[in-house]
Coordinates of C-alpha atoms in Angstrom, one line a residue:
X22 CA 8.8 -20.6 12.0
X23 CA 9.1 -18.0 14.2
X24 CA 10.3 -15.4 11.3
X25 CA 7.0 -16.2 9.8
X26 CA 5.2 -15.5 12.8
X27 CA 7.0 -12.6 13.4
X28 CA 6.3 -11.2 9.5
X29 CA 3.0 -12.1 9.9
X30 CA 2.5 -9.8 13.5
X31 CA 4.3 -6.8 11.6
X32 CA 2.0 -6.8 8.2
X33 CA -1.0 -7.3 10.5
X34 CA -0.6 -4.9 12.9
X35 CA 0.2 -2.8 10.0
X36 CA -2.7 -3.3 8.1
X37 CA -5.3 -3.7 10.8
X38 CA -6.8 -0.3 10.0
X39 CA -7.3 -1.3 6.6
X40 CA -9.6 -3.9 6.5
X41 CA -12.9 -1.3 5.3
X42 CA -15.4 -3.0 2.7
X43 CA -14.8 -1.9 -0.9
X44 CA -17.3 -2.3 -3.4
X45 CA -15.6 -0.9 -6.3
X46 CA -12.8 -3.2 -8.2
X47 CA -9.8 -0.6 -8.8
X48 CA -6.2 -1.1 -9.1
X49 CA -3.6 -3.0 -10.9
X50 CA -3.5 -6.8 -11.1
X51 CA -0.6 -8.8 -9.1
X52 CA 0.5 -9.4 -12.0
X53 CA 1.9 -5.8 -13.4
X54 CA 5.5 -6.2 -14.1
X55 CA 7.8 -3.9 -12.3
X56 CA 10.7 -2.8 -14.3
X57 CA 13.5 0.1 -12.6
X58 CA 12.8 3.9 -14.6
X59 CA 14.9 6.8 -14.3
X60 CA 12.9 9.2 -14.4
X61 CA 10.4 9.9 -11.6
X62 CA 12.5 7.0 -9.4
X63 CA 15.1 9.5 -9.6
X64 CA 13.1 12.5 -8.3
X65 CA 11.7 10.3 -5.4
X66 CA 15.3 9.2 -4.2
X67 CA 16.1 12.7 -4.5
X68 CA 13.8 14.4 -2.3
X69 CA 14.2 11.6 0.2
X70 CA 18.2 11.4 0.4
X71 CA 19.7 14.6 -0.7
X72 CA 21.1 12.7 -3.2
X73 CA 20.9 10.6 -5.9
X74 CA 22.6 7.0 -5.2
X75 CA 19.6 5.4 -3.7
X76 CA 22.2 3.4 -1.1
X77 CA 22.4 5.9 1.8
X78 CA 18.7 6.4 2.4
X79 CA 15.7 4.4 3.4
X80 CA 14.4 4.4 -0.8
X81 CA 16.2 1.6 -2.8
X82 CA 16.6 2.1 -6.1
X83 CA 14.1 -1.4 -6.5
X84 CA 11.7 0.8 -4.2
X85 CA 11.4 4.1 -6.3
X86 CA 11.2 1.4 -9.5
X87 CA 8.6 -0.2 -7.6
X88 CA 6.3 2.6 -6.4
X89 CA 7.0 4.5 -9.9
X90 CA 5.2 1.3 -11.8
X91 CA 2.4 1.5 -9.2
X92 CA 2.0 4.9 -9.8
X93 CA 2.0 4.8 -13.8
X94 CA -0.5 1.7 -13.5
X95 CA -2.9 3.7 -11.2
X96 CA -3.4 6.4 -13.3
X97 CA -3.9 4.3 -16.7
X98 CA -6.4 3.1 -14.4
X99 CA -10.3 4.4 -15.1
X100 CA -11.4 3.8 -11.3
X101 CA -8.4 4.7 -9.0
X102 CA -8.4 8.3 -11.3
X103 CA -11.9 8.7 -10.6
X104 CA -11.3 7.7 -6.7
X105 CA -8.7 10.1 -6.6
X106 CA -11.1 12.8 -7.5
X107 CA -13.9 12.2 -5.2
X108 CA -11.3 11.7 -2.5
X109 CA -10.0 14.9 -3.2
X110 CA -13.4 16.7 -3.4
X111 CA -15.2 15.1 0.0
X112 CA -11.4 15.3 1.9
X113 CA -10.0 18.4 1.2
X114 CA -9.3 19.7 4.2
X115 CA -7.9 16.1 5.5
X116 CA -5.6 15.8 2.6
X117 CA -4.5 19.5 3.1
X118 CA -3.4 18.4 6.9
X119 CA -1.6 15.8 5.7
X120 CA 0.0 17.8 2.9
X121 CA 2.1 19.6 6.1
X122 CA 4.2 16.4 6.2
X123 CA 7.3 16.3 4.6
X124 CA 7.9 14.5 1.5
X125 CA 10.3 12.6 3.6
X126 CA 7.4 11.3 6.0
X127 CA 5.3 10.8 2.6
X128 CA 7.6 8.5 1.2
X129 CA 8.6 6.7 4.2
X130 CA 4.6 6.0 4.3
X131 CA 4.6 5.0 0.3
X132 CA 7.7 2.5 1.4
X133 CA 6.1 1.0 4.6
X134 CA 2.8 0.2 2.5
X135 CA 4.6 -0.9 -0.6
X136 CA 6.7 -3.4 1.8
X137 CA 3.4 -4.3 2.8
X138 CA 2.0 -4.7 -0.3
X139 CA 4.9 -7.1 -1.0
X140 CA 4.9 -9.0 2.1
X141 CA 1.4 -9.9 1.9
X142 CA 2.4 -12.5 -1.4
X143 CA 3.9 -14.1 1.7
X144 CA 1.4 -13.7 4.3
X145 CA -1.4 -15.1 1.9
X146 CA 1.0 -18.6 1.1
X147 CA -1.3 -20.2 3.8
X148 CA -4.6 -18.5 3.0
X149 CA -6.2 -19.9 6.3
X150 CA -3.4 -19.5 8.6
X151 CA -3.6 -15.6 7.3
X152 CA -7.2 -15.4 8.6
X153 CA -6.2 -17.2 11.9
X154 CA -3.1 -14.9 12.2
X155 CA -4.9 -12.0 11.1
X156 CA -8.3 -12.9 13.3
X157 CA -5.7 -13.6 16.5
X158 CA -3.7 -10.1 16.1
X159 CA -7.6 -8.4 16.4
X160 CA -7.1 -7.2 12.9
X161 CA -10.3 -8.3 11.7
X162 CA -14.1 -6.5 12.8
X163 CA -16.1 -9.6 14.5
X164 CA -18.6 -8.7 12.0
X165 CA -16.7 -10.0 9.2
X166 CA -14.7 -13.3 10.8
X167 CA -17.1 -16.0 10.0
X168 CA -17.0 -13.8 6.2
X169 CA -13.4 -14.3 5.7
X170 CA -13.2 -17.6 7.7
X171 CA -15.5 -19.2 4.9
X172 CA -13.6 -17.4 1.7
X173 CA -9.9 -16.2 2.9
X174 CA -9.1 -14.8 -1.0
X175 CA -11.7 -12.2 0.2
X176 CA -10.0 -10.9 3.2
X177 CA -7.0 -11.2 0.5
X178 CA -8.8 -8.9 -1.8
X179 CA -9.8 -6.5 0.9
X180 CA -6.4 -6.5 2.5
X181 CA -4.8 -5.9 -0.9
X182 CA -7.3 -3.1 -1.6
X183 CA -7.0 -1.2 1.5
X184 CA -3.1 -1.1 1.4
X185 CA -3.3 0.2 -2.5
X186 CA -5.8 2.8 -1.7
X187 CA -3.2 3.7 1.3
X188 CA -0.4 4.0 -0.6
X189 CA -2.6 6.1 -3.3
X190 CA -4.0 8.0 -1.2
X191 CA -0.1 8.7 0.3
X192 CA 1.0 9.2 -3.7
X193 CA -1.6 11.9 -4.0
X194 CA -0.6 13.7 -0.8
X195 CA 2.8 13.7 -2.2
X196 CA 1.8 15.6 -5.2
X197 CA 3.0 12.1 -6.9
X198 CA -0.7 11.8 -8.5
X199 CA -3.2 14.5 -9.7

């Protein structure tokens, strides 16, 4: 019990920025299989280790697998390419601020919100103790409490939203996406 509790306070303090409205429906479905590649995996264990074994660094080999699927699902995707384009046409100068990190800092952000991304399968077990959890941790805008109190797969949705456009909006930075 309290290693759940504990989960729960990291992902939500985590993701407690994320919770915006969205009104388009964009992204891959839980369901995308995630199979290990060796090619771009490769380049992303790479630049964050030096070297290539994917053990001595804080990218897995599972992790570069993982965020390499993402990445190939997003851009078969009609509405995250198009998002991606207005993002980088209203944010320029933001996402050439953020382009001063290193790719180091880049990934570690891709791996923080794809562990996210992964624990919220957990978090969301117990739909309505997510809200409570979520609503006790501050993480959710007053406005929208009674919202996500009456249909928890909506602050779900949102949740799962807000981290993909995170970690999109990190791949892009990265040079990952175009």
């Amino acid at each position: 019990m309290n290693n759940y509790n504990s989960i729960v306070s990291i992902l939500l303090l985590l993701t407690s920025f994320l919770l915006v409205s969205v009104s388009g429906q964009f992204g891959i479905p839980k369901t995308v299989p995630i199979s290990l590649s060796q090619q771009n995996g490769e380049e992303m264990m790479d630049v964050s280790q030096g070297s290539g074994s994917g053990k001595q660094g804080f990218l897995s080999d599972q992790d570069a697998a993982d965020m390499e699927a993402i990445i190939n699902e997003a851009k078969k995707d009609v509405e995250t390419m198009a998002m991606i384009t207005k993002m980088k046409s209203e944010n320029k100068e933001h996402i050439a601020e953020l382009q001063t990190l290193s790719p180091a800092e880049i990934l570690g952000g891709m791996k923080e919100t794809l562990d996210n991304m992964k624990l919220i399968e957990y978090l969301f077990q117990d739909k309505q103790r997510a809200v409570r959890e979520m609503e006790k941790e501050g993480m959710i805008d007053k406005a929208h409490i009674k919202k996500y109190r009456k249909d928890p797969d909506l602050l779900e949705q949102d949740t799962r939203r807000g981290l993909y456009f995170q970690f999109i909006s990190l791949a892009v930075v990265g040079g990952f996406m175009e």
